[in-house]
Coordinates of C-alpha atoms and ligand atoms in Angstrom, one line a residue:
M8 CA 0.0 0.0 0.0
K9 CA 1.5 3.2 -1.1
I10 CA 0.4 6.6 0.3
A11 CA 1.2 10.1 -0.9
I12 CA 1.0 13.0 1.3
I13 CA 0.8 16.6 -0.2
G14 CA 1.9 19.1 2.2
A15 CA 4.8 18.3 4.8
G16 CA 3.9 21.0 7.2
S17 CA 2.7 20.4 11.0
V18 CA -0.2 18.5 9.7
G19 CA 1.3 16.6 6.9
S20 CA 4.3 15.5 8.8
A21 CA 2.1 14.5 12.0
V22 CA -0.3 12.6 9.6
A23 CA 2.9 10.8 8.1
T24 CA 3.8 9.6 11.6
A25 CA 0.5 8.6 12.5
V26 CA 0.1 6.6 9.2
K27 CA 3.4 5.0 9.5
N28 CA 2.4 3.8 13.2
T29 CA -0.8 1.9 11.7
G30 CA 1.7 -0.7 10.2
F31 CA -0.7 -0.8 7.2
V32 CA 1.4 0.8 4.7
H33 CA 4.7 -0.2 3.2
E34 CA 5.6 3.4 1.4
I35 CA 4.9 6.9 2.1
V36 CA 5.8 9.7 -0.2
L37 CA 5.9 13.4 0.7
F38 CA 5.6 16.2 -1.7
D39 CA 5.6 19.8 -0.6
R40 CA 6.3 22.9 -2.7
D41 CA 8.9 23.8 -0.2
G42 CA 11.2 20.8 -1.2
V43 CA 13.7 21.6 1.6
R44 CA 10.9 21.0 4.3
A45 CA 9.7 17.9 2.6
R46 CA 13.1 16.4 2.4
A47 CA 13.7 17.1 6.1
A48 CA 10.6 15.6 7.1
A49 CA 11.1 12.4 5.2
E50 CA 14.7 12.2 6.7
D51 CA 13.3 12.6 10.4
L52 CA 10.5 10.2 9.7
G53 CA 12.7 7.6 8.2
H54 CA 14.9 7.7 11.2
A55 CA 11.7 7.3 13.3
A56 CA 10.8 4.3 11.2
S57 CA 14.0 2.5 12.2
F58 CA 12.2 2.0 15.7
G59 CA 9.0 0.6 14.6
F60 CA 7.4 -0.6 11.3
D61 CA 9.7 -0.7 8.4
V62 CA 8.1 1.9 6.1
K63 CA 10.0 3.4 3.1
I64 CA 9.6 7.1 3.5
T65 CA 10.8 9.5 1.0
A66 CA 10.3 13.0 -0.3
V67 CA 9.7 13.5 -4.0
S68 CA 10.5 16.6 -5.9
N69 CA 7.7 16.4 -8.4
Y70 CA 4.3 14.6 -8.8
R71 CA 5.8 11.8 -10.9
G72 CA 6.9 10.4 -7.5
I73 CA 3.4 9.8 -6.3
R74 CA 2.7 7.4 -9.3
G75 CA 1.3 4.1 -7.9
S76 CA -0.4 5.7 -4.8
D77 CA -3.5 4.0 -3.5
I78 CA -4.5 6.9 -1.3
V79 CA -3.5 10.6 -1.5
I80 CA -3.8 12.8 1.5
I81 CA -4.0 16.5 0.9
A82 CA -2.8 18.5 4.0
A83 CA -1.2 21.5 2.0
G84 CA -2.2 25.1 2.4
A85 CA -2.3 27.9 4.8
N86 CA -3.4 27.2 8.2
Q87 CA -5.5 29.7 10.8
R88 CA -3.6 32.1 12.5
V89 CA -4.8 33.4 16.2
G90 CA -8.2 35.1 15.7
E91 CA -8.9 33.6 12.0
T92 CA -11.7 31.2 11.1
R93 CA -11.3 28.4 8.7
T94 CA -13.4 30.4 6.1
D95 CA -10.7 33.3 6.4
L96 CA -8.5 30.7 4.4
L97 CA -11.0 30.2 1.5
N98 CA -9.3 31.9 -1.4
K99 CA -5.7 31.1 -0.4
N100 CA -6.5 27.3 -0.1
A101 CA -8.7 27.2 -3.2
A102 CA -5.7 28.3 -5.1
V103 CA -3.8 25.4 -3.6
I104 CA -6.5 22.9 -4.6
Q105 CA -6.7 24.2 -7.9
D106 CA -2.8 23.8 -8.3
I107 CA -2.7 20.4 -6.7
M108 CA -5.7 18.3 -8.0
P109 CA -4.7 18.3 -11.7
R110 CA -1.3 17.2 -10.9
I111 CA -2.7 14.3 -8.7
M112 CA -5.1 13.3 -11.7
A113 CA -2.2 13.3 -14.3
N114 CA -0.1 11.0 -12.0
T115 CA -2.6 8.5 -10.3
D116 CA -5.4 5.9 -11.7
V117 CA -8.3 8.2 -11.2
K118 CA -10.7 5.5 -11.4
K119 CA -9.2 3.8 -8.2
V120 CA -7.3 6.4 -6.2
K121 CA -9.0 7.6 -2.9
I122 CA -8.3 11.3 -2.0
I123 CA -8.4 12.4 1.7
I124 CA -8.8 16.0 2.2
V125 CA -7.6 17.8 5.4
T126 CA -7.2 21.4 4.0
N127 CA -9.6 24.0 5.5
P128 CA -12.1 25.2 5.0
L129 CA -12.5 21.5 4.7
D130 CA -16.1 21.0 3.1
V131 CA -15.5 23.8 0.4
M132 CA -12.2 22.3 -0.4
V133 CA -13.8 18.7 -0.9
M134 CA -16.4 20.3 -3.2
L135 CA -13.6 22.2 -5.2
A136 CA -11.6 18.8 -5.6
H137 CA -14.7 17.1 -6.9
Q138 CA -15.5 20.0 -9.3
I139 CA -12.1 20.0 -10.7
S140 CA -11.6 16.3 -11.0
H141 CA -15.2 14.9 -11.7
M142 CA -14.0 11.9 -9.7
P143 CA -16.8 9.8 -8.0
P144 CA -17.7 11.9 -4.9
E145 CA -17.4 8.6 -2.9
H146 CA -13.6 8.6 -3.6
I147 CA -12.9 12.2 -2.4
I148 CA -13.3 12.0 1.4
G149 CA -12.9 15.1 3.8
T150 CA -12.0 14.2 7.3
G151 CA -14.9 16.5 8.0
T152 CA -16.2 16.4 11.7
M153 CA -14.3 13.1 12.6
L154 CA -12.1 15.4 14.7
D155 CA -15.0 17.4 16.1
S156 CA -16.9 14.1 16.9
G157 CA -13.6 12.9 18.7
R158 CA -13.5 15.9 20.6
L159 CA -17.3 15.6 21.7
R160 CA -16.7 12.0 22.6
T161 CA -13.7 12.9 24.8
I162 CA -15.2 15.9 26.7
L163 CA -18.5 14.2 27.2
A164 CA -16.8 10.8 28.3
R165 CA -15.0 12.8 31.0
Q166 CA -18.1 14.7 32.1
I167 CA -20.0 11.3 32.6
G168 CA -17.1 9.4 33.7
V169 CA -16.9 6.5 31.2
S170 CA -14.4 5.6 28.6
T171 CA -14.5 7.5 25.4
Q172 CA -14.9 4.0 23.6
S173 CA -18.2 3.6 25.2
V174 CA -19.7 7.0 23.9
N175 CA -21.1 7.1 20.4
A176 CA -21.7 10.8 19.5
Y177 CA -21.7 12.8 16.2
V178 CA -21.1 16.4 15.2
L179 CA -22.8 16.9 11.7
G180 CA -22.6 19.6 9.1
E181 CA -19.7 22.0 8.5
H182 CA -16.2 21.3 9.8
G183 CA -16.5 24.8 11.2
D184 CA -18.2 27.1 13.3
S185 CA -21.8 26.2 12.1
S186 CA -21.3 22.4 13.1
I187 CA -24.1 21.0 15.1
I188 CA -24.1 18.4 17.9
D189 CA -26.7 15.6 17.2
W190 CA -27.6 15.2 21.0
S191 CA -30.6 13.2 20.3
S192 CA -28.7 10.2 18.9
I193 CA -25.9 10.0 21.6
T194 CA -25.7 6.5 23.1
V195 CA -23.5 5.3 26.0
G196 CA -22.9 1.6 25.7
A197 CA -26.4 0.4 24.7
L198 CA -28.2 3.2 26.3
G199 CA -29.5 6.5 25.1
L200 CA -27.7 9.3 26.9
D201 CA -30.7 10.6 29.1
D202 CA -31.4 6.8 30.2
F203 CA -27.7 6.4 31.1
C204 CA -27.6 9.6 33.2
R205 CA -30.8 8.6 34.8
Q206 CA -29.4 5.1 36.0
M207 CA -26.1 6.7 36.9
K208 CA -27.9 9.5 38.8
I209 CA -25.8 11.9 36.8
S210 CA -27.3 15.4 36.1
L211 CA -26.5 16.8 32.6
P212 CA -28.7 20.1 32.6
Q213 CA -28.9 22.2 29.4
T214 CA -26.3 24.5 30.9
T215 CA -23.7 21.8 30.9
R216 CA -24.6 20.5 27.3
N217 CA -24.2 24.3 26.1
T218 CA -20.8 24.4 27.9
I219 CA -19.9 21.0 26.0
T220 CA -21.0 22.4 22.7
H221 CA -18.9 25.6 23.3
R222 CA -16.0 23.6 24.1
V223 CA -16.1 21.5 21.0
H224 CA -16.9 24.5 18.7
N225 CA -13.9 26.5 20.3
A226 CA -11.4 23.5 20.7
A227 CA -9.4 24.4 17.5
Y228 CA -9.2 28.1 18.5
E229 CA -8.0 27.2 21.9
I230 CA -5.3 24.8 20.8
I231 CA -4.2 27.4 18.2
R232 CA -3.7 30.1 20.9
G233 CA -1.8 27.8 22.9
R234 CA 0.5 26.0 20.4
G235 CA 0.1 27.8 17.2
A236 CA -1.5 25.2 15.4
T237 CA -3.3 21.9 15.7
W238 CA -1.7 18.6 14.4
D239 CA -2.1 15.7 16.9
G240 CA -6.0 15.3 16.7
I241 CA -6.2 15.6 13.0
S242 CA -3.4 13.2 12.4
A243 CA -5.1 10.4 14.5
A244 CA -8.2 11.0 12.6
V245 CA -6.3 10.7 9.3
A246 CA -4.8 7.5 10.3
D247 CA -8.1 6.1 11.5
L248 CA -9.9 7.0 8.3
L249 CA -7.1 5.4 6.3
R250 CA -7.2 2.3 8.3
C251 CA -10.9 2.1 7.7
I252 CA -10.4 2.4 3.9
I253 CA -7.3 0.0 3.7
N254 CA -9.3 -2.8 5.9
D255 CA -12.5 -2.3 4.4
E256 CA -13.7 -1.9 7.9
R257 CA -17.2 -0.3 7.1
R258 CA -17.2 1.8 10.2
I259 CA -19.5 4.6 10.6
L260 CA -17.7 7.9 10.5
T261 CA -18.7 11.5 10.1
V262 CA -16.8 12.4 6.9
S263 CA -17.6 14.8 4.4
C264 CA -18.4 14.0 0.9
V265 CA -20.3 15.7 -2.1
S266 CA -23.9 15.0 -2.6
G267 CA -26.4 16.6 -5.1
R268 CA -25.6 18.3 -8.5
G269 CA -25.4 21.8 -10.0
T270 CA -26.6 24.5 -7.5
D271 CA -27.7 21.8 -5.1
M272 CA -24.2 20.3 -4.9
V273 CA -22.8 20.5 -1.3
A274 CA -20.3 18.6 1.0
M275 CA -20.9 18.1 4.6
S276 CA -20.3 15.6 7.3
L277 CA -23.0 13.2 8.0
P278 CA -22.6 9.5 9.6
R279 CA -21.3 7.5 6.5
I280 CA -20.3 3.9 6.0
V281 CA -16.4 4.1 4.8
G282 CA -14.7 1.0 3.5
A283 CA -12.3 0.1 0.6
D284 CA -14.6 1.8 -2.0
G285 CA -14.5 5.1 -0.1
V286 CA -17.9 6.3 1.2
I287 CA -20.4 3.4 0.7
A288 CA -23.5 4.7 2.3
T289 CA -24.7 7.7 4.0
L290 CA -27.2 7.6 6.9
R291 CA -29.9 10.3 7.7
P292 CA -29.8 10.8 11.3
K293 CA -33.1 11.3 13.1
L294 CA -33.0 15.0 14.2
N295 CA -35.4 17.1 16.0
A296 CA -36.7 20.3 14.4
T297 CA -34.0 22.6 15.8
E298 CA -31.3 20.3 14.9
S299 CA -32.6 19.7 11.3
G300 CA -32.9 23.6 10.9
A301 CA -29.3 24.0 12.1
L302 CA -28.0 21.3 9.7
R303 CA -29.8 22.9 6.7
R304 CA -28.4 26.4 7.6
S305 CA -24.9 24.7 7.8
G306 CA -25.2 23.5 4.3
K307 CA -26.2 26.8 3.2
I308 CA -23.1 28.3 4.7
I309 CA -20.9 25.8 3.0
R310 CA -22.6 26.3 -0.3
K311 CA -22.3 30.3 -0.1
N312 CA -18.6 29.9 0.8
F313 CA -18.2 27.6 -2.3
D314 CA -20.0 30.2 -4.3
A315 CA -17.6 32.9 -3.1
I316 CA -14.4 31.5 -4.3
K317 CA -12.8 34.0 -6.6
Ligands
NAD19 P1 1.8 24.4 7.6 O1 2.0 26.0 7.2 O2 2.4 23.9 8.7 O3 2.1 23.5 6.3 C1 1.4 23.7 5.1 C2 2.3 23.1 4.0 O4 1.6 23.2 2.7 C3 3.8 24.2 4.0 O5 4.8 23.2 4.2 C4 3.4 24.5 2.4 O6 4.9 24.9 1.9 C5 2.5 23.6 1.8 N1 2.0 24.0 0.6 C6 1.2 25.1 0.4 N2 0.7 25.3 -0.9 C7 1.3 24.2 -1.3 C8 1.0 23.7 -2.9 N3 0.3 24.3 -3.6 N4 1.5 22.5 -3.2 C9 2.1 21.8 -2.2 N5 2.5 22.3 -1.0 C10 2.0 23.3 -0.7 O7 0.1 24.2 7.8 P2 -0.5 23.1 8.8 O8 -0.6 23.3 10.2 O9 0.2 21.8 8.4 O10 -1.9 22.9 8.0 C11 -2.3 22.5 6.7 C12 -3.7 22.4 6.5 O11 -4.5 21.6 7.3 C13 -4.4 23.9 6.8 O12 -5.3 24.2 5.7 C14 -5.0 23.7 8.0 O13 -6.1 24.6 8.2 C15 -5.6 22.4 7.9 N6 -6.1 21.5 9.0 C16 -7.2 20.9 9.0 C17 -7.6 20.3 10.0 C18 -9.0 19.4 10.0 O14 -9.6 19.1 10.8 N7 -9.3 19.1 8.8 C19 -7.0 20.3 11.5 C20 -5.8 21.0 11.3 C21 -5.3 21.8 10.3

């Protein structure tokens, strides 16, 4: 299994580490328009590989080096500075996707290759990659709200005192400020959240739920304020998604993928079954009226941003 990573910055190199540590790939190639950075990252990662799985990691100086890749991960582009939203990156990173996608298409088997998009604003970049390539929508997968869902599960699990592994909870819509938490579908073990809280005599009032929502929405801003960028959470999410595709695991993940055509075309995160063929099916969560309205608004915001690309 050969994986190409485009962009060898904070996220791209952390993704390379996480992917290497899955043990499921034999070769990783890194491309960055800053060749010195890509070579340095590949050198460092190559040394790290001597302590674990024997993965061949190289930097390539042009796109011919990605030939034969089964999966290409796009982690190139500007990241948020303190105070910036993901949408502030729109035109800068649209230009990056417009630069990268034709080169990927010229050097991979477009009928088979799977593209994982990490670059923000995530959902709009998924739409743009689809518009440029006309690849099957199920093969262009944005990490979407996988990370946000992971944040929600972590914060909620700590609040109610169980393992994160026992909490099923989804963040839907935009990977951005308009994302929504699907509170009504949360389960803890086999119990609905309210039932679990009743049995365990845990109080989870609306004010606590609002605080959790706020913490999930603001997690990236807090991390960027503290350490300049985020990379650990997203790289773990990418490795998890990659594992799901490589092993045809058919797990349900909140990834972003294009649906609809023409002016109805939009990409956003919904619970989707993911396997070797990419996105295999999309599940429609049962939302209450407020949640449905918020999800529709989130889709409209994504579409408006896509239409605003200059
Ligand atoms: P970074 O500045 O550390 O690295 C970006 C790299 O992209 C640089 O090395 C740069 O040279 C390279 N690059 C830029 N344009 C390129 C091009 N046209 N071709 C090849 N390489 C190019 O940034 P980062 O912190 O690694 O973030 C990368 C992206 O990931 C950002 O858009 C950021 O917002 C996004 N991100 C997404 C998530 C998520 O959950 N989806 C989480 C964190 C970061």
